[in-house]
Amino acid sequence: KGVKNESATAMIQLGKMYLEGKGVIQDYTTAKELFEKAKAKEDLDANGQLALMYLNGWGVSKDIEKAKALFQEAYEDHNTATTYEMAKACLENKISTVSNGLSYLFDIAQRTGHSVCNDAKKTLIDYFASHTAVLDYKESLKIIDYFNDVYAVDPSILDKKADVERSLNIII
């Protein structure tokens, strides 16, 4: 019904269902069409979905440059969820450097009002639990704050505390 009423949000949700094959037969072509219609309505979540399709070659020719452009457009419009997907792609060296991915994650973690903000904090903690890094003092303090924020809602993170401390040479 929402798609018939041309709701971009409904188009995104239905497109994700087709993309993932949840509740419908997986159909990348239909997913792409729905995401493009939502993008035409200036829905930036559509950019993220299209970027992931081009990044991974899901039903389209893999096109890293097109994925980067779609991600960048959403980032410039402060789309938190899409920026998070871009940051994860950077951490995997798919579209840019790990350093850029970390910068995007720090940016997202400072935002408020979106569930992805806590996901960004957790991703930073996971990264620093398994990678040695050199951060300046302010960034190290942010990681401590993020650790405490995530711990408040997810006590299971405590098992990564020693790894993060060792990686950053700090004590939380």
mmCIF file of C-alpha atoms in Angstrom:
data_model
loop_
_atom_site.group_PDB
_atom_site.id
_atom_site.type_symbol
_atom_site.label_atom_id
_atom_site.label_comp_id
_atom_site.label_asym_id
_atom_site.label_seq_id
_atom_site.Cartn_x
_atom_site.Cartn_y
_atom_site.Cartn_z
ATOM 1 C CA LYS A 1 0.000 0.000 0.000
ATOM 2 C CA GLY A 2 2.828 2.433 0.912
ATOM 3 C CA VAL A 3 4.573 1.821 -2.420
ATOM 4 C CA LYS A 4 1.324 2.488 -4.305
ATOM 5 C CA ASN A 5 1.090 5.783 -2.391
ATOM 6 C CA GLU A 6 4.683 6.427 -3.465
ATOM 7 C CA SER A 7 6.120 6.417 0.053
ATOM 8 C CA ALA A 8 9.930 6.416 -0.196
ATOM 9 C CA THR A 9 10.157 4.682 3.187
ATOM 10 C CA ALA A 10 7.887 1.885 1.984
ATOM 11 C CA MET A 11 9.937 1.587 -1.210
ATOM 12 C CA ILE A 12 13.119 1.202 0.847
ATOM 13 C CA GLN A 13 11.574 -1.448 3.110
ATOM 14 C CA LEU A 14 10.145 -3.441 0.207
ATOM 15 C CA GLY A 15 13.408 -3.039 -1.710
ATOM 16 C CA LYS A 16 15.338 -4.502 1.245
ATOM 17 C CA MET A 17 12.939 -7.444 1.299
ATOM 18 C CA TYR A 18 13.643 -8.118 -2.379
ATOM 19 C CA LEU A 19 17.368 -7.542 -1.908
ATOM 20 C CA GLU A 20 17.564 -10.064 0.936
ATOM 21 C CA GLY A 21 14.784 -12.421 -0.199
ATOM 22 C CA LYS A 22 12.860 -11.979 3.053
ATOM 23 C CA GLY A 23 9.156 -12.737 2.629
ATOM 24 C CA VAL A 24 9.522 -12.577 -1.153
ATOM 25 C CA ILE A 25 11.626 -14.279 -3.782
ATOM 26 C CA GLN A 26 14.991 -12.510 -3.957
ATOM 27 C CA ASP A 27 14.981 -10.166 -6.932
ATOM 28 C CA TYR A 28 17.841 -7.688 -7.312
ATOM 29 C CA THR A 29 16.239 -5.984 -10.302
ATOM 30 C CA THR A 30 13.075 -5.152 -8.383
ATOM 31 C CA ALA A 31 15.133 -4.062 -5.367
ATOM 32 C CA LYS A 32 17.197 -1.712 -7.526
ATOM 33 C CA GLU A 33 14.081 -0.254 -9.179
ATOM 34 C CA LEU A 34 12.514 0.448 -5.777
ATOM 35 C CA PHE A 35 15.704 2.023 -4.437
ATOM 36 C CA GLU A 36 16.008 4.208 -7.548
ATOM 37 C CA LYS A 37 12.388 5.380 -7.167
ATOM 38 C CA ALA A 38 13.072 6.240 -3.515
ATOM 39 C CA LYS A 39 16.280 8.044 -4.521
ATOM 40 C CA ALA A 40 14.289 10.089 -7.035
ATOM 41 C CA LYS A 41 12.202 11.200 -4.053
ATOM 42 C CA GLU A 42 15.479 12.310 -2.427
ATOM 43 C CA ASP A 43 15.490 9.537 0.180
ATOM 44 C CA LEU A 44 19.137 9.168 1.160
ATOM 45 C CA ASP A 45 18.627 5.691 2.619
ATOM 46 C CA ALA A 46 18.175 4.678 -1.024
ATOM 47 C CA ASN A 47 21.733 5.866 -1.691
ATOM 48 C CA GLY A 48 23.043 3.475 0.918
ATOM 49 C CA GLN A 49 21.156 0.522 -0.485
ATOM 50 C CA LEU A 50 22.223 1.296 -4.055
ATOM 51 C CA ALA A 51 25.808 1.843 -2.882
ATOM 52 C CA LEU A 52 25.831 -1.597 -1.250
ATOM 53 C CA MET A 53 24.476 -3.152 -4.445
ATOM 54 C CA TYR A 54 27.255 -1.568 -6.530
ATOM 55 C CA LEU A 55 29.911 -2.264 -3.905
ATOM 56 C CA ASN A 56 29.064 -5.969 -3.787
ATOM 57 C CA GLY A 57 27.849 -6.505 -7.345
ATOM 58 C CA TRP A 58 24.377 -7.580 -6.201
ATOM 59 C CA GLY A 59 22.339 -7.667 -9.404
ATOM 60 C CA VAL A 60 24.493 -4.961 -10.991
ATOM 61 C CA SER A 61 28.017 -4.795 -12.329
ATOM 62 C CA LYS A 62 30.353 -4.155 -9.435
ATOM 63 C CA ASP A 63 31.249 -0.457 -9.566
ATOM 64 C CA ILE A 64 33.349 0.829 -6.681
ATOM 65 C CA GLU A 65 33.403 4.413 -7.983
ATOM 66 C CA LYS A 66 29.614 4.530 -8.240
ATOM 67 C CA ALA A 67 29.329 3.052 -4.727
ATOM 68 C CA LYS A 68 31.748 5.677 -3.380
ATOM 69 C CA ALA A 69 29.798 8.506 -5.033
ATOM 70 C CA LEU A 70 26.493 7.282 -3.579
ATOM 71 C CA PHE A 71 28.021 6.862 -0.131
ATOM 72 C CA GLN A 72 29.643 10.295 -0.312
ATOM 73 C CA GLU A 73 26.388 11.988 -1.310
ATOM 74 C CA ALA A 74 24.642 10.498 1.726
ATOM 75 C CA TYR A 75 27.558 11.421 3.995
ATOM 76 C CA GLU A 76 27.440 15.036 2.855
ATOM 77 C CA ASP A 77 23.732 15.094 3.719
ATOM 78 C CA HIS A 78 24.510 13.648 7.182
ATOM 79 C CA ASN A 79 22.759 10.326 6.615
ATOM 80 C CA THR A 80 23.998 8.413 9.638
ATOM 81 C CA ALA A 81 22.993 4.887 8.612
ATOM 82 C CA THR A 82 24.566 5.152 5.157
ATOM 83 C CA THR A 83 27.716 6.746 6.575
ATOM 84 C CA TYR A 84 28.008 3.784 8.944
ATOM 85 C CA GLU A 85 27.828 1.355 6.001
ATOM 86 C CA MET A 86 30.482 3.425 4.210
ATOM 87 C CA ALA A 87 32.724 3.334 7.285
ATOM 88 C CA LYS A 88 32.446 -0.463 7.501
ATOM 89 C CA ALA A 89 33.323 -0.751 3.799
ATOM 90 C CA CYS A 90 36.406 1.415 4.441
ATOM 91 C CA LEU A 91 37.480 -0.805 7.347
ATOM 92 C CA GLU A 92 37.370 -3.731 4.935
ATOM 93 C CA ASN A 93 39.442 -1.723 2.410
ATOM 94 C CA LYS A 94 36.646 -2.022 -0.150
ATOM 95 C CA ILE A 95 36.245 1.669 -1.019
ATOM 96 C CA SER A 96 38.865 3.638 0.869
ATOM 97 C CA THR A 97 41.422 3.392 3.633
ATOM 98 C CA VAL A 98 40.946 2.052 7.138
ATOM 99 C CA SER A 99 41.971 5.477 8.395
ATOM 100 C CA ASN A 100 39.029 7.060 6.547
ATOM 101 C CA GLY A 101 36.720 4.412 7.958
ATOM 102 C CA LEU A 102 37.872 5.210 11.483
ATOM 103 C CA SER A 103 37.312 8.926 10.852
ATOM 104 C CA TYR A 104 33.756 8.247 9.685
ATOM 105 C CA LEU A 105 33.120 6.079 12.741
ATOM 106 C CA PHE A 106 34.398 8.776 15.099
ATOM 107 C CA ASP A 107 32.109 11.255 13.311
ATOM 108 C CA ILE A 108 29.057 8.992 13.657
ATOM 109 C CA ALA A 109 29.817 8.132 17.285
ATOM 110 C CA GLN A 110 29.624 11.825 18.190
ATOM 111 C CA ARG A 111 26.143 12.172 16.719
ATOM 112 C CA THR A 112 23.034 11.545 18.785
ATOM 113 C CA GLY A 113 19.524 10.355 18.190
ATOM 114 C CA HIS A 114 20.216 7.416 15.907
ATOM 115 C CA SER A 115 20.658 3.776 16.895
ATOM 116 C CA VAL A 116 23.643 3.530 14.563
ATOM 117 C CA CYS A 117 25.619 5.929 16.783
ATOM 118 C CA ASN A 118 26.027 3.192 19.389
ATOM 119 C CA ASP A 119 26.834 0.688 16.621
ATOM 120 C CA ALA A 120 29.663 2.991 15.503
ATOM 121 C CA LYS A 121 31.017 3.127 19.048
ATOM 122 C CA LYS A 122 30.877 -0.661 19.298
ATOM 123 C CA THR A 123 32.589 -1.030 15.909
ATOM 124 C CA LEU A 124 35.391 1.279 17.082
ATOM 125 C CA ILE A 125 35.787 -0.785 20.255
ATOM 126 C CA ASP A 126 35.830 -4.023 18.250
ATOM 127 C CA TYR A 127 38.426 -2.537 15.912
ATOM 128 C CA PHE A 128 40.711 -1.362 18.704
ATOM 129 C CA ALA A 129 40.271 -4.646 20.581
ATOM 130 C CA SER A 130 41.924 -6.436 17.668
ATOM 131 C CA HIS A 131 44.281 -3.839 16.157
ATOM 132 C CA THR A 132 47.152 -1.885 17.605
ATOM 133 C CA ALA A 133 46.710 1.788 16.906
ATOM 134 C CA VAL A 134 48.278 5.104 17.665
ATOM 135 C CA LEU A 135 45.699 7.705 18.633
ATOM 136 C CA ASP A 136 46.178 11.155 19.988
ATOM 137 C CA TYR A 137 45.165 11.808 23.580
ATOM 138 C CA LYS A 138 41.712 13.219 22.694
ATOM 139 C CA GLU A 139 40.848 10.236 20.502
ATOM 140 C CA SER A 140 41.948 7.858 23.250
ATOM 141 C CA LEU A 141 39.647 9.673 25.689
ATOM 142 C CA LYS A 142 36.789 9.325 23.183
ATOM 143 C CA ILE A 143 37.349 5.563 23.038
ATOM 144 C CA ILE A 144 37.151 5.446 26.834
ATOM 145 C CA ASP A 145 33.870 7.396 26.732
ATOM 146 C CA TYR A 146 32.520 5.178 23.945
ATOM 147 C CA PHE A 147 33.476 2.061 25.877
ATOM 148 C CA ASN A 148 31.542 3.322 28.895
ATOM 149 C CA ASP A 149 28.538 4.285 26.724
ATOM 150 C CA VAL A 150 28.398 0.864 25.084
ATOM 151 C CA TYR A 151 29.015 -0.945 28.378
ATOM 152 C CA ALA A 152 25.951 0.819 29.835
ATOM 153 C CA VAL A 153 23.694 -0.896 27.253
ATOM 154 C CA ASP A 154 25.781 -3.996 26.469
ATOM 155 C CA PRO A 155 27.732 -5.373 29.459
ATOM 156 C CA SER A 156 29.111 -8.198 27.283
ATOM 157 C CA ILE A 157 31.600 -5.653 25.907
ATOM 158 C CA LEU A 158 33.529 -5.985 29.164
ATOM 159 C CA ASP A 159 35.431 -8.984 27.773
ATOM 160 C CA LYS A 160 37.105 -6.643 25.236
ATOM 161 C CA LYS A 161 38.298 -4.161 27.858
ATOM 162 C CA ALA A 162 41.788 -5.637 28.310
ATOM 163 C CA ASP A 163 42.318 -5.910 24.538
ATOM 164 C CA VAL A 164 41.340 -2.270 23.975
ATOM 165 C CA GLU A 165 43.555 -1.127 26.847
ATOM 166 C CA ARG A 166 46.499 -3.094 25.455
ATOM 167 C CA SER A 167 45.932 -1.860 21.895
ATOM 168 C CA LEU A 168 45.783 1.798 22.891
ATOM 169 C CA ASN A 169 48.176 1.533 25.828
ATOM 170 C CA ILE A 170 45.537 3.049 28.139
ATOM 171 C CA ILE A 171 43.544 1.970 31.163
ATOM 172 C CA ILE A 172 39.749 2.165 31.061
#
